[in-house]
PDB file of C-alpha atoms in Angstrom:
ATOM      1  CA  MET B  76      37.313  39.415  54.116  1.00  0.00           C
ATOM      2  CA  GLU B  77      40.388  41.666  55.028  1.00  0.00           C
ATOM      3  CA  GLN B  78      43.119  42.405  53.924  1.00  0.00           C
ATOM      4  CA  MET B  79      46.278  41.196  54.850  1.00  0.00           C
ATOM      5  CA  SER B  80      49.379  43.145  52.231  1.00  0.00           C
ATOM      6  CA  SER B  81      49.223  44.780  48.626  1.00  0.00           C
ATOM      7  CA  ARG B  82      51.519  44.450  46.258  1.00  0.00           C
ATOM      8  CA  GLU B  83      50.624  45.719  42.486  1.00  0.00           C
ATOM      9  CA  ILE B  84      52.441  43.195  40.232  1.00  0.00           C
ATOM     10  CA  TYR B  85      51.257  45.227  36.522  1.00  0.00           C
ATOM     11  CA  ALA B  86      50.620  48.364  35.403  1.00  0.00           C
ATOM     12  CA  ASN B  87      49.980  50.378  32.056  1.00  0.00           C
ATOM     13  CA  PRO B  88      47.510  53.405  31.428  1.00  0.00           C
ATOM     14  CA  TRP B  89      43.855  50.950  31.462  1.00  0.00           C
ATOM     15  CA  MET B  90      44.985  48.891  34.488  1.00  0.00           C
ATOM     16  CA  VAL B  91      46.926  48.026  37.515  1.00  0.00           C
ATOM     17  CA  VAL B  92      46.725  44.722  38.627  1.00  0.00           C
ATOM     18  CA  ARG B  93      47.296  43.614  42.393  1.00  0.00           C
ATOM     19  CA  GLU B  94      48.112  40.590  44.912  1.00  0.00           C
ATOM     20  CA  ASP B  95      46.514  40.586  47.785  1.00  0.00           C
ATOM     21  CA  ASP B  96      47.225  38.572  51.266  1.00  0.00           C
ATOM     22  CA  VAL B  97      43.853  38.425  52.945  1.00  0.00           C
ATOM     23  CA  ARG B  98      42.759  36.988  56.177  1.00  0.00           C
ATOM     24  CA  ARG B  99      38.391  35.008  55.584  1.00  0.00           C
ATOM     25  CA  ASP B 100      36.204  35.474  58.593  1.00  0.00           C
ATOM     26  CA  ASP B 101      37.434  31.451  59.810  1.00  0.00           C
ATOM     27  CA  GLY B 102      40.886  32.095  59.714  1.00  0.00           C
ATOM     28  CA  SER B 103      42.438  31.619  56.882  1.00  0.00           C
ATOM     29  CA  GLU B 104      44.904  32.829  54.656  1.00  0.00           C
ATOM     30  CA  GLY B 105      45.256  32.857  51.164  1.00  0.00           C
ATOM     31  CA  VAL B 106      46.231  35.399  47.929  1.00  0.00           C
ATOM     32  CA  TYR B 107      43.500  36.932  45.722  1.00  0.00           C
ATOM     33  CA  GLY B 108      43.979  38.283  42.589  1.00  0.00           C
ATOM     34  CA  VAL B 109      42.384  41.888  41.354  1.00  0.00           C
ATOM     35  CA  ILE B 110      42.413  44.005  38.698  1.00  0.00           C
ATOM     36  CA  ASP B 111      41.460  47.242  38.565  1.00  0.00           C
ATOM     37  CA  LYS B 112      40.616  49.706  36.201  1.00  0.00           C
ATOM     38  CA  PRO B 113      38.322  52.724  36.205  1.00  0.00           C
ATOM     39  CA  THR B 114      34.695  52.788  35.872  1.00  0.00           C
ATOM     40  CA  TYR B 115      33.617  52.603  32.139  1.00  0.00           C
ATOM     41  CA  ALA B 116      30.660  54.203  30.722  1.00  0.00           C
ATOM     42  CA  LEU B 117      28.037  52.544  28.715  1.00  0.00           C
ATOM     43  CA  VAL B 118      25.582  53.830  26.061  1.00  0.00           C
ATOM     44  CA  ILE B 119      22.811  53.392  24.888  1.00  0.00           C
ATOM     45  CA  ALA B 120      21.779  55.369  21.357  1.00  0.00           C
ATOM     46  CA  LEU B 121      18.174  55.404  20.680  1.00  0.00           C
ATOM     47  CA  ASP B 122      16.700  56.709  17.707  1.00  0.00           C
ATOM     48  CA  ASP B 123      13.353  55.348  17.707  1.00  0.00           C
ATOM     49  CA  SER B 124      13.589  52.205  17.906  1.00  0.00           C
ATOM     50  CA  ARG B 125      17.003  52.083  16.413  1.00  0.00           C
ATOM     51  CA  VAL B 126      19.842  51.669  18.854  1.00  0.00           C
ATOM     52  CA  HIS B 127      23.306  52.472  17.643  1.00  0.00           C
ATOM     53  CA  LEU B 128      26.248  49.506  18.018  1.00  0.00           C
ATOM     54  CA  VAL B 129      29.885  50.486  17.336  1.00  0.00           C
ATOM     55  CA  GLU B 130      32.274  46.978  15.312  1.00  0.00           C
ATOM     56  CA  GLN B 131      36.147  46.703  16.855  1.00  0.00           C
ATOM     57  CA  PHE B 132      38.378  44.452  17.190  1.00  0.00           C
ATOM     58  CA  ARG B 133      38.827  42.874  20.861  1.00  0.00           C
ATOM     59  CA  TYR B 134      42.244  41.789  21.001  1.00  0.00           C
ATOM     60  CA  PRO B 135      41.854  39.202  23.846  1.00  0.00           C
ATOM     61  CA  ILE B 136      39.803  37.163  22.535  1.00  0.00           C
ATOM     62  CA  GLY B 137      40.544  37.567  18.519  1.00  0.00           C
ATOM     63  CA  ILE B 138      37.501  38.592  16.893  1.00  0.00           C
ATOM     64  CA  ARG B 139      35.295  41.924  15.756  1.00  0.00           C
ATOM     65  CA  ARG B 140      32.335  41.583  17.624  1.00  0.00           C
ATOM     66  CA  TRP B 141      29.129  44.344  17.858  1.00  0.00           C
ATOM     67  CA  GLU B 142      28.517  46.574  21.140  1.00  0.00           C
ATOM     68  CA  PHE B 143      27.036  49.407  22.587  1.00  0.00           C
ATOM     69  CA  PRO B 144      29.638  52.313  22.709  1.00  0.00           C
ATOM     70  CA  GLN B 145      31.640  52.237  25.341  1.00  0.00           C
ATOM     71  CA  GLY B 146      35.804  53.000  27.326  1.00  0.00           C
ATOM     72  CA  THR B 147      36.486  54.800  30.203  1.00  0.00           C
ATOM     73  CA  ALA B 148      38.772  58.024  30.433  1.00  0.00           C
ATOM     74  CA  PRO B 149      42.526  57.612  29.555  1.00  0.00           C
ATOM     75  CA  ASP B 150      45.132  56.987  32.210  1.00  0.00           C
ATOM     76  CA  ARG B 151      42.658  55.301  35.116  1.00  0.00           C
ATOM     77  CA  ALA B 152      41.207  59.252  35.465  1.00  0.00           C
ATOM     78  CA  ASP B 153      38.572  58.628  36.884  1.00  0.00           C
ATOM     79  CA  VAL B 154      35.838  61.122  35.217  1.00  0.00           C
ATOM     80  CA  GLU B 155      31.713  62.183  36.011  1.00  0.00           C
ATOM     81  CA  PRO B 156      29.774  59.046  35.090  1.00  0.00           C
ATOM     82  CA  ALA B 157      27.175  61.263  32.428  1.00  0.00           C
ATOM     83  CA  GLU B 158      30.544  63.409  31.301  1.00  0.00           C
ATOM     84  CA  LEU B 159      32.403  60.068  30.282  1.00  0.00           C
ATOM     85  CA  ALA B 160      29.288  58.673  28.588  1.00  0.00           C
ATOM     86  CA  ALA B 161      29.211  61.900  26.615  1.00  0.00           C
ATOM     87  CA  ARG B 162      32.647  61.343  25.665  1.00  0.00           C
ATOM     88  CA  GLU B 163      32.444  57.494  25.000  1.00  0.00           C
ATOM     89  CA  LEU B 164      29.305  58.368  22.179  1.00  0.00           C
ATOM     90  CA  ARG B 165      30.535  61.741  20.897  1.00  0.00           C
ATOM     91  CA  GLU B 166      34.288  59.209  20.393  1.00  0.00           C
ATOM     92  CA  GLU B 167      33.646  56.590  18.969  1.00  0.00           C
ATOM     93  CA  THR B 168      30.555  57.573  16.669  1.00  0.00           C
ATOM     94  CA  GLY B 169      30.138  61.720  16.118  1.00  0.00           C
ATOM     95  CA  LEU B 170      26.992  61.381  18.052  1.00  0.00           C
ATOM     96  CA  ARG B 171      25.957  64.573  21.221  1.00  0.00           C
ATOM     97  CA  ALA B 172      23.187  63.831  22.640  1.00  0.00           C
ATOM     98  CA  ALA B 173      20.125  66.274  24.548  1.00  0.00           C
ATOM     99  CA  HIS B 174      19.305  64.443  27.080  1.00  0.00           C
ATOM    100  CA  MET B 175      21.318  61.359  28.857  1.00  0.00           C
ATOM    101  CA  GLN B 176      19.556  59.136  31.428  1.00  0.00           C
ATOM    102  CA  GLU B 177      21.690  56.890  33.536  1.00  0.00           C
ATOM    103  CA  LEU B 178      19.787  53.693  33.620  1.00  0.00           C
ATOM    104  CA  GLY B 179      22.316  51.366  36.018  1.00  0.00           C
ATOM    105  CA  THR B 180      24.990  50.490  36.691  1.00  0.00           C
ATOM    106  CA  LEU B 181      26.944  47.214  35.900  1.00  0.00           C
ATOM    107  CA  ASP B 182      29.445  44.675  37.460  1.00  0.00           C
ATOM    108  CA  VAL B 183      32.194  43.054  34.352  1.00  0.00           C
ATOM    109  CA  ALA B 184      34.020  40.291  36.692  1.00  0.00           C
ATOM    110  CA  PRO B 185      33.150  41.433  40.212  1.00  0.00           C
ATOM    111  CA  GLY B 186      35.408  37.633  41.105  1.00  0.00           C
ATOM    112  CA  MET B 187      38.000  39.148  39.923  1.00  0.00           C
ATOM    113  CA  SER B 188      37.998  42.610  38.700  1.00  0.00           C
ATOM    114  CA  SER B 189      37.205  46.569  40.046  1.00  0.00           C
ATOM    115  CA  GLN B 190      35.282  47.428  37.904  1.00  0.00           C
ATOM    116  CA  ARG B 191      31.767  48.744  37.466  1.00  0.00           C
ATOM    117  CA  GLY B 192      30.084  50.531  34.063  1.00  0.00           C
ATOM    118  CA  ARG B 193      27.904  53.141  33.939  1.00  0.00           C
ATOM    119  CA  VAL B 194      25.205  52.334  31.537  1.00  0.00           C
ATOM    120  CA  PHE B 195      22.571  55.748  29.723  1.00  0.00           C
ATOM    121  CA  LEU B 196      20.037  55.778  27.042  1.00  0.00           C
ATOM    122  CA  ALA B 197      21.541  58.689  24.637  1.00  0.00           C
ATOM    123  CA  THR B 198      17.974  60.377  23.302  1.00  0.00           C
ATOM    124  CA  GLY B 199      17.964  63.370  21.167  1.00  0.00           C
ATOM    125  CA  LEU B 200      20.767  62.608  18.511  1.00  0.00           C
ATOM    126  CA  THR B 201      22.071  64.738  15.885  1.00  0.00           C
ATOM    127  CA  GLN B 202      25.291  63.558  14.546  1.00  0.00           C
ATOM    128  CA  GLY B 203      29.115  64.067  14.491  1.00  0.00           C
ATOM    129  CA  GLU B 204      31.816  64.045  13.661  1.00  0.00           C
ATOM    130  CA  HIS B 205      33.845  61.177  15.364  1.00  0.00           C
ATOM    131  CA  SER B 206      36.886  61.293  17.737  1.00  0.00           C
ATOM    132  CA  ARG B 207      38.872  58.290  17.987  1.00  0.00           C
ATOM    133  CA  GLU B 208      41.604  56.848  20.000  1.00  0.00           C
ATOM    134  CA  LEU B 209      44.190  54.804  17.643  1.00  0.00           C
ATOM    135  CA  GLU B 210      43.183  51.607  18.711  1.00  0.00           C
ATOM    136  CA  GLU B 211      39.608  52.511  17.833  1.00  0.00           C
ATOM    137  CA  GLN B 212      40.620  53.521  13.811  1.00  0.00           C
ATOM    138  CA  ASP B 213      38.728  50.719  12.453  1.00  0.00           C
ATOM    139  CA  MET B 214      35.903  50.713  14.208  1.00  0.00           C
ATOM    140  CA  ARG B 215      32.837  50.368  12.767  1.00  0.00           C
ATOM    141  CA  THR B 216      29.083  52.077  13.209  1.00  0.00           C
ATOM    142  CA  ALA B 217      25.806  50.984  11.872  1.00  0.00           C
ATOM    143  CA  TRP B 218      22.203  52.614  13.208  1.00  0.00           C
ATOM    144  CA  VAL B 219      20.514  48.737  13.640  1.00  0.00           C
ATOM    145  CA  GLU B 220      16.530  48.128  14.142  1.00  0.00           C
ATOM    146  CA  ARG B 221      15.786  46.922  17.586  1.00  0.00           C
ATOM    147  CA  SER B 222      14.318  43.741  16.884  1.00  0.00           C
ATOM    148  CA  GLU B 223      17.671  43.888  14.456  1.00  0.00           C
ATOM    149  CA  PHE B 224      20.158  43.941  17.304  1.00  0.00           C
ATOM    150  CA  GLU B 225      17.812  41.095  19.356  1.00  0.00           C
ATOM    151  CA  LYS B 226      18.046  38.582  16.711  1.00  0.00           C
ATOM    152  CA  MET B 227      21.719  39.701  16.598  1.00  0.00           C
ATOM    153  CA  ILE B 228      22.407  38.613  20.094  1.00  0.00           C
ATOM    154  CA  GLU B 229      20.563  34.905  19.624  1.00  0.00           C
ATOM    155  CA  THR B 230      22.362  34.397  17.092  1.00  0.00           C
ATOM    156  CA  GLY B 231      25.370  35.267  18.654  1.00  0.00           C
ATOM    157  CA  ALA B 232      26.592  37.959  17.028  1.00  0.00           C
ATOM    158  CA  VAL B 233      26.706  40.314  19.691  1.00  0.00           C
ATOM    159  CA  THR B 234      28.358  38.384  22.630  1.00  0.00           C
ATOM    160  CA  ASP B 235      29.130  41.390  24.358  1.00  0.00           C
ATOM    161  CA  ALA B 236      28.186  40.285  28.717  1.00  0.00           C
ATOM    162  CA  GLN B 237      27.770  44.360  29.487  1.00  0.00           C
ATOM    163  CA  SER B 238      25.737  44.744  26.257  1.00  0.00           C
ATOM    164  CA  ILE B 239      23.376  42.649  26.816  1.00  0.00           C
ATOM    165  CA  ALA B 240      22.725  43.263  29.534  1.00  0.00           C
ATOM    166  CA  ALA B 241      22.843  47.235  29.937  1.00  0.00           C
ATOM    167  CA  TYR B 242      19.891  46.479  26.535  1.00  0.00           C
ATOM    168  CA  THR B 243      18.319  44.261  30.033  1.00  0.00           C
ATOM    169  CA  LEU B 244      18.232  47.771  31.582  1.00  0.00           C
ATOM    170  CA  LEU B 245      16.292  49.032  29.011  1.00  0.00           C
ATOM    171  CA  LEU B 246      13.944  46.604  28.311  1.00  0.00           C
ATOM    172  CA  LEU B 247      13.165  47.009  32.440  1.00  0.00           C
ATOM    173  CA  ARG B 248      13.182  50.631  32.165  1.00  0.00           C
ATOM    174  CA  GLU B 249      10.853  50.808  28.895  1.00  0.00           C
ATOM    175  CA  ARG B 250       8.506  47.766  30.804  1.00  0.00           C
ATOM    176  CA  ARG B 251       7.927  50.190  33.916  1.00  0.00           C
ATOM    177  CA  GLY B 252       7.121  52.783  31.393  1.00  0.00           C
ATOM    178  CA  GLU B 253       9.331  55.948  32.089  1.00  0.00           C
TER     179      GLU B 253
END
């Protein structure tokens, strides 16, 4: 598919929405709407058999939900993924990790968004003060046993697709014995 033209429809500090005129491989033309967002980092903080979760209100779906700490840099900035992961973990939970290992890459919604995510495993954790953004002031955090986290997925208490996919990357890594 070839992009013929592109125009910005909307922008804010977190995203840009654009509309592209495209020519498909068969020669037909069409329009494609794209949400451009910078790469995000998601962090699985692991302490023995527990994972650290955050719960916050997610305005677009109108509910509070549990998920792994995750986010992007302000003002759509591109930040090195490991640095962004450490920052998100510290900002949302106050945790600092002695070891940060990348587990893989996730695409949020590749049919409509350019955003990609990098998943990290954080270990060797120490507690400090969080420094949440204004939108995160109602955030709660909790250590959860992994067996309880899996039950939360099964019962619908955790529905965040990125968190579920990231946990799968962790399980695959452990299956390989890494």
